[in-house]
Amino acid sequence: MKRPEDYAGKRVIIAGGGDSALDWTIHLAELTSSLTLIHRRNEFRGALDSVEKVRKLKHEGRIHLITPAEVTDLQGNGKLVAITIEKEGVTETIETDYFIPLFGLVPKLGPIAGWGLELEKNAIKVNNALDYSTNIPGVYAVGDVNTYPYKMKLILCGFHEAAIVCQSIYQRLNPHKKFVLKYTTVSGVDGFDGSRKEAEKTGCNSY
Ligand SMILES: Cc1cc2nc3c(=O)[nH]c(=O)nc-3n(C[C@H](O)[C@H](O)[C@H](O)COP(=O)(O)OP(=O)(O)OC[C@H]3O[C@@H](n4cnc5c(N)ncnc54)[C@H](O)[C@@H]3O)c2cc1C
């Protein structure tokens, strides 16, 4: 979805029930001549705020919402013309210019799967009690690619894991140096332009 403007004035059908389907429905409803959201359940799995926005768009007649229904066929010859849906045993054909299926991600490890790393459910097992190291010494895994008990695939968790891994790698590379935790707000940070960036200091004068 790199050029949302391509959908301006077009008939668009989105299928899916998660955040991506809801977000794009809300965004494209402003641009398209007709927007239909199809989901196989009546309940959506996205953020409550987005679900409410989509319901509001439907009540205002700005989008069509079809649930519970599944897309069963696409029609066209080199170019999409219509889709077929099945809703509670009834088949219906809807003409459209675009069909956007947003059914989620299927993460694949690719060549990493063959590295000898311990895997579980298509993710790399790490030691979360220590430093997110894998079973191969010197190889760490952070972010969505790793797994451990209570793992949450969130940006916040990935950043936390990365900070722990960095200090562990630092210790590994500099076994005789003491690791000192510093705050960038206090000590500043080296910018990409080579200069030192420091937070503005506020003084406290006594009179
Ligand atoms: C629809 C949706 C909504 C979300 N909303 C939120 C939210 O509101 N808040 C939140 O905290 N989290 C949210 N998340 C989760 C969040 O996006 C992820 O937890 C986070 O992006 C994981 O970061 P990552 O760096 O581990 O992986 P990714 O962001 O997936 O980055 C991995 C990168 O590696 C690249 N890559 C893959 N294979 C190779 C290879 N062989 N060589 C080189 N590069 C490669 C990929 O192209 C990708 O750029 C959401 C996720 C989705 C799908």
CSV table of C-alpha atoms and ligand atoms in Angstrom, one decimal:
chain,number,residue,atom,x,y,z
A,1,MET,CA,0.0,0.0,0.0
A,2,LYS,CA,2.6,2.5,-1.1
A,3,ARG,CA,0.4,4.9,-3.1
A,4,PRO,CA,-3.0,5.3,-1.4
A,5,GLU,CA,-3.8,8.0,-4.0
A,6,ASP,CA,-4.1,5.2,-6.7
A,7,TYR,CA,-7.4,4.3,-5.1
A,8,ALA,CA,-8.9,7.8,-5.3
A,9,GLY,CA,-12.3,7.7,-7.0
A,10,LYS,CA,-12.1,3.9,-7.4
A,11,ARG,CA,-14.3,1.1,-6.1
A,12,VAL,CA,-12.3,-0.8,-3.4
A,13,ILE,CA,-13.1,-3.9,-1.4
A,14,ILE,CA,-11.0,-4.7,1.7
A,15,ALA,CA,-11.1,-8.1,3.4
A,16,GLY,CA,-9.9,-8.9,6.9
A,17,GLY,CA,-10.6,-8.2,10.5
A,18,GLY,CA,-7.4,-7.0,12.1
A,19,ASP,CA,-5.7,-3.6,12.5
A,20,SER,CA,-4.5,-3.4,8.9
A,21,ALA,CA,-8.0,-4.0,7.5
A,22,LEU,CA,-9.5,-1.5,9.9
A,23,ASP,CA,-6.8,1.2,9.4
A,24,TRP,CA,-6.9,1.0,5.6
A,25,THR,CA,-10.7,1.1,5.6
A,26,ILE,CA,-10.6,4.3,7.7
A,27,HIS,CA,-7.9,5.9,5.5
A,28,LEU,CA,-9.3,4.9,2.1
A,29,ALA,CA,-12.9,5.7,3.0
A,30,GLU,CA,-11.9,9.4,2.4
A,31,LEU,CA,-10.5,8.7,-1.1
A,32,THR,CA,-12.5,6.0,-2.8
A,33,SER,CA,-15.9,6.3,-4.6
A,34,SER,CA,-17.1,3.1,-2.8
A,35,LEU,CA,-15.4,1.1,-0.1
A,36,THR,CA,-16.6,-2.3,1.2
A,37,LEU,CA,-15.1,-4.1,4.1
A,38,ILE,CA,-15.7,-7.8,4.3
A,39,HIS,CA,-14.9,-9.9,7.4
A,40,ARG,CA,-15.6,-13.6,8.1
A,41,ARG,CA,-16.8,-12.8,11.7
A,42,ASN,CA,-19.0,-10.1,13.2
A,43,GLU,CA,-16.3,-9.2,15.7
A,44,PHE,CA,-13.0,-7.5,14.7
A,45,ARG,CA,-9.7,-8.1,16.3
A,46,GLY,CA,-8.2,-4.6,16.0
A,47,ALA,CA,-8.0,-1.6,18.3
A,48,LEU,CA,-11.4,-0.7,19.8
A,49,ASP,CA,-11.0,2.9,18.7
A,50,SER,CA,-10.6,1.7,15.0
A,51,VAL,CA,-13.6,-0.7,15.3
A,52,GLU,CA,-15.7,2.2,16.5
A,53,LYS,CA,-14.5,4.5,13.7
A,54,VAL,CA,-15.4,1.8,11.2
A,55,ARG,CA,-18.9,1.3,12.7
A,56,LYS,CA,-19.4,5.0,12.5
A,57,LEU,CA,-18.4,5.1,8.9
A,58,LYS,CA,-20.9,2.4,8.2
A,59,HIS,CA,-23.7,4.2,10.1
A,60,GLU,CA,-23.0,7.3,8.2
A,61,GLY,CA,-23.3,5.3,4.9
A,62,ARG,CA,-19.7,6.1,3.9
A,63,ILE,CA,-18.7,2.4,3.7
A,64,HIS,CA,-20.3,-0.9,3.2
A,65,LEU,CA,-19.7,-3.5,5.9
A,66,ILE,CA,-20.4,-7.1,5.1
A,67,THR,CA,-20.1,-9.6,7.9
A,68,PRO,CA,-19.9,-12.6,8.4
A,69,ALA,CA,-18.9,-13.3,4.9
A,70,GLU,CA,-15.9,-14.8,3.0
A,71,VAL,CA,-14.4,-14.0,-0.4
A,72,THR,CA,-14.6,-17.2,-2.4
A,73,ASP,CA,-13.7,-16.1,-5.9
A,74,LEU,CA,-12.2,-13.4,-8.1
A,75,GLN,CA,-13.4,-12.6,-11.6
A,76,GLY,CA,-11.7,-10.9,-14.5
A,77,ASN,CA,-9.4,-11.5,-17.4
A,78,GLY,CA,-6.0,-10.0,-16.8
A,79,LYS,CA,-7.8,-7.3,-14.7
A,80,LEU,CA,-10.0,-7.7,-11.8
A,81,VAL,CA,-13.7,-7.0,-12.5
A,82,ALA,CA,-15.6,-8.5,-9.5
A,83,ILE,CA,-15.3,-10.7,-6.5
A,84,THR,CA,-17.6,-13.4,-5.3
A,85,ILE,CA,-18.6,-13.6,-1.6
A,86,GLU,CA,-20.5,-16.1,0.4
A,87,LYS,CA,-22.6,-14.7,3.2
A,88,GLU,CA,-24.5,-17.2,5.4
A,89,GLY,CA,-24.8,-19.7,2.5
A,90,VAL,CA,-25.8,-17.1,-0.1
A,91,THR,CA,-23.4,-16.3,-3.0
A,92,GLU,CA,-23.1,-12.7,-4.2
A,93,THR,CA,-21.0,-11.0,-6.9
A,94,ILE,CA,-19.7,-7.5,-6.3
A,95,GLU,CA,-18.1,-5.4,-9.0
A,96,THR,CA,-14.9,-3.7,-8.0
A,97,ASP,CA,-11.8,-2.0,-9.3
A,98,TYR,CA,-9.5,-3.2,-6.5
A,99,PHE,CA,-9.5,-6.0,-3.9
A,100,ILE,CA,-7.2,-5.7,-0.9
A,101,PRO,CA,-6.9,-8.9,1.2
A,102,LEU,CA,-5.4,-8.1,4.6
A,103,PHE,CA,-5.3,-11.5,6.2
A,104,GLY,CA,-2.2,-11.1,8.3
A,105,LEU,CA,1.5,-11.9,8.1
A,106,VAL,CA,3.1,-15.3,7.7
A,107,PRO,CA,6.6,-14.8,9.0
A,108,LYS,CA,9.3,-17.0,7.5
A,109,LEU,CA,12.8,-17.5,8.9
A,110,GLY,CA,14.3,-18.2,5.4
A,111,PRO,CA,17.9,-19.3,5.4
A,112,ILE,CA,18.2,-18.6,9.2
A,113,ALA,CA,16.2,-21.7,9.8
A,114,GLY,CA,19.2,-23.8,8.6
A,115,TRP,CA,21.8,-22.1,10.9
A,116,GLY,CA,21.4,-24.7,13.7
A,117,LEU,CA,19.5,-22.3,16.0
A,118,GLU,CA,17.0,-23.8,18.4
A,119,LEU,CA,13.6,-23.0,17.0
A,120,GLU,CA,10.1,-23.1,18.4
A,121,LYS,CA,6.9,-22.3,16.4
A,122,ASN,CA,8.9,-20.7,13.6
A,123,ALA,CA,10.8,-18.4,15.9
A,124,ILE,CA,14.3,-18.4,17.5
A,125,LYS,CA,14.4,-19.6,21.1
A,126,VAL,CA,16.4,-17.3,23.4
A,127,ASN,CA,17.4,-17.1,27.0
A,128,ASN,CA,15.1,-14.3,28.3
A,129,ALA,CA,16.3,-14.8,31.9
A,130,LEU,CA,19.8,-13.6,30.8
A,131,ASP,CA,20.5,-11.7,27.6
A,132,TYR,CA,18.4,-13.0,24.7
A,133,SER,CA,21.2,-15.2,23.6
A,134,THR,CA,20.5,-18.2,21.4
A,135,ASN,CA,21.9,-21.7,21.7
A,136,ILE,CA,24.8,-20.6,19.5
A,137,PRO,CA,27.4,-18.6,21.5
A,138,GLY,CA,27.7,-15.1,20.2
A,139,VAL,CA,24.4,-15.2,18.3
A,140,TYR,CA,21.5,-13.2,19.8
A,141,ALA,CA,17.9,-12.7,18.6
A,142,VAL,CA,15.7,-9.7,19.4
A,143,GLY,CA,12.3,-8.6,18.3
A,144,ASP,CA,9.5,-10.5,16.6
A,145,VAL,CA,12.0,-13.2,15.4
A,146,ASN,CA,12.6,-14.6,18.9
A,147,THR,CA,10.5,-16.5,21.3
A,148,TYR,CA,10.4,-17.2,25.1
A,149,PRO,CA,7.7,-17.6,27.7
A,150,TYR,CA,5.3,-14.6,27.7
A,151,LYS,CA,6.9,-13.2,24.6
A,152,MET,CA,4.9,-10.2,23.3
A,153,LYS,CA,5.5,-9.1,19.7
A,154,LEU,CA,5.6,-5.3,20.5
A,155,ILE,CA,8.0,-2.5,19.5
A,156,LEU,CA,8.6,-1.8,23.2
A,157,CYS,CA,9.7,-5.4,23.9
A,158,GLY,CA,12.0,-5.4,20.9
A,159,PHE,CA,13.7,-2.2,22.1
A,160,HIS,CA,14.1,-3.6,25.6
A,161,GLU,CA,15.6,-6.8,24.3
A,162,ALA,CA,18.0,-4.9,22.1
A,163,ALA,CA,19.3,-2.8,25.0
A,164,ILE,CA,20.0,-5.9,27.1
A,165,VAL,CA,21.7,-7.6,24.1
A,166,CYS,CA,23.9,-4.5,23.4
A,167,GLN,CA,25.3,-4.5,27.0
A,168,SER,CA,25.9,-8.3,26.8
A,169,ILE,CA,27.8,-8.0,23.5
A,170,TYR,CA,29.7,-5.1,24.9
A,171,GLN,CA,30.8,-7.3,27.9
A,172,ARG,CA,31.7,-10.1,25.4
A,173,LEU,CA,33.8,-7.8,23.3
A,174,ASN,CA,35.4,-6.0,26.3
A,175,PRO,CA,35.6,-8.6,29.0
A,176,HIS,CA,38.0,-6.5,31.1
A,177,LYS,CA,36.0,-3.2,30.9
A,178,LYS,CA,33.4,-2.2,33.4
A,179,PHE,CA,30.0,-1.6,31.8
A,180,VAL,CA,28.7,1.8,33.0
A,181,LEU,CA,25.0,2.6,32.3
A,182,LYS,CA,24.7,6.2,31.1
A,183,TYR,CA,21.6,8.3,30.3
A,184,THR,CA,21.6,10.2,27.0
A,185,THR,CA,19.6,12.9,28.8
A,186,VAL,CA,22.5,13.5,31.1
A,187,SER,CA,25.6,12.7,29.1
A,188,GLY,CA,24.4,13.4,25.6
A,189,VAL,CA,24.9,11.2,22.5
A,190,ASP,CA,27.1,11.4,19.4
A,191,GLY,CA,25.0,12.5,16.4
A,192,PHE,CA,25.4,11.0,12.9
A,193,ASP,CA,27.0,14.3,11.9
A,194,GLY,CA,29.8,13.6,14.4
A,195,SER,CA,28.8,16.3,16.9
A,196,ARG,CA,27.8,15.7,20.5
A,197,LYS,CA,24.1,16.2,21.1
A,198,GLU,CA,23.3,17.2,24.6
A,199,ALA,CA,20.0,18.0,26.3
A,200,GLU,CA,19.7,21.7,27.3
A,201,LYS,CA,20.7,22.1,30.9
A,202,THR,CA,18.5,24.2,33.2
A,203,GLY,CA,20.3,26.0,36.0
A,204,CYS,CA,19.0,26.9,39.4
A,205,ASN,CA,20.2,30.2,40.7
A,206,SER,CA,20.1,31.2,44.3
A,207,TYR,CA,19.7,34.9,45.1
B,1,LIG,C1,-0.7,-4.6,11.8
B,1,LIG,C2,0.3,-4.5,12.9
B,1,LIG,C3,0.1,-3.5,13.9
B,1,LIG,C4,1.0,-3.4,14.9
B,1,LIG,N1,0.8,-2.4,15.9
B,1,LIG,C5,1.7,-2.3,16.9
B,1,LIG,C6,1.5,-1.3,17.9
B,1,LIG,O1,0.6,-0.5,17.8
B,1,LIG,N2,2.4,-1.2,18.9
B,1,LIG,C7,3.5,-2.1,19.0
B,1,LIG,O2,4.3,-1.9,19.9
B,1,LIG,N3,3.7,-3.0,18.1
B,1,LIG,C8,2.8,-3.2,17.0
B,1,LIG,N4,3.0,-4.2,16.1
B,1,LIG,C9,4.2,-5.1,16.2
B,1,LIG,C10,5.5,-4.4,15.7
B,1,LIG,O3,5.3,-3.9,14.4
B,1,LIG,C11,6.6,-5.4,15.8
B,1,LIG,O4,6.7,-6.0,17.1
B,1,LIG,C12,7.9,-4.8,15.4
B,1,LIG,O5,7.8,-4.2,14.2
B,1,LIG,C13,9.0,-5.9,15.4
B,1,LIG,O6,10.2,-5.3,15.1
B,1,LIG,P1,11.4,-6.2,14.5
B,1,LIG,O7,12.5,-5.2,14.2
B,1,LIG,O8,11.6,-7.3,15.4
B,1,LIG,O9,10.8,-6.8,13.2
B,1,LIG,P2,10.3,-6.1,11.8
B,1,LIG,O10,9.8,-4.8,12.1
B,1,LIG,O11,9.5,-7.2,11.1
B,1,LIG,O12,11.7,-5.9,11.0
B,1,LIG,C14,12.4,-7.0,10.5
B,1,LIG,C15,13.1,-6.5,9.3
B,1,LIG,O13,14.0,-7.4,8.8
B,1,LIG,C16,13.9,-7.5,7.4
B,1,LIG,N5,14.4,-8.8,6.9
B,1,LIG,C17,13.7,-10.0,6.9
B,1,LIG,N6,14.5,-11.0,6.5
B,1,LIG,C18,15.7,-10.4,6.2
B,1,LIG,C19,16.9,-10.9,5.6
B,1,LIG,N7,17.1,-12.2,5.3
B,1,LIG,N8,17.9,-10.0,5.4
B,1,LIG,C20,17.8,-8.7,5.7
B,1,LIG,N9,16.6,-8.2,6.2
B,1,LIG,C21,15.6,-9.0,6.4
B,1,LIG,C22,12.5,-7.2,7.0
B,1,LIG,O14,12.3,-6.7,5.7
B,1,LIG,C23,12.1,-6.1,8.1
B,1,LIG,O15,12.4,-4.8,7.6
B,1,LIG,C24,2.1,-4.3,15.0
B,1,LIG,C25,2.3,-5.3,14.0
B,1,LIG,C26,1.4,-5.4,13.0
B,1,LIG,C27,1.6,-6.4,11.9
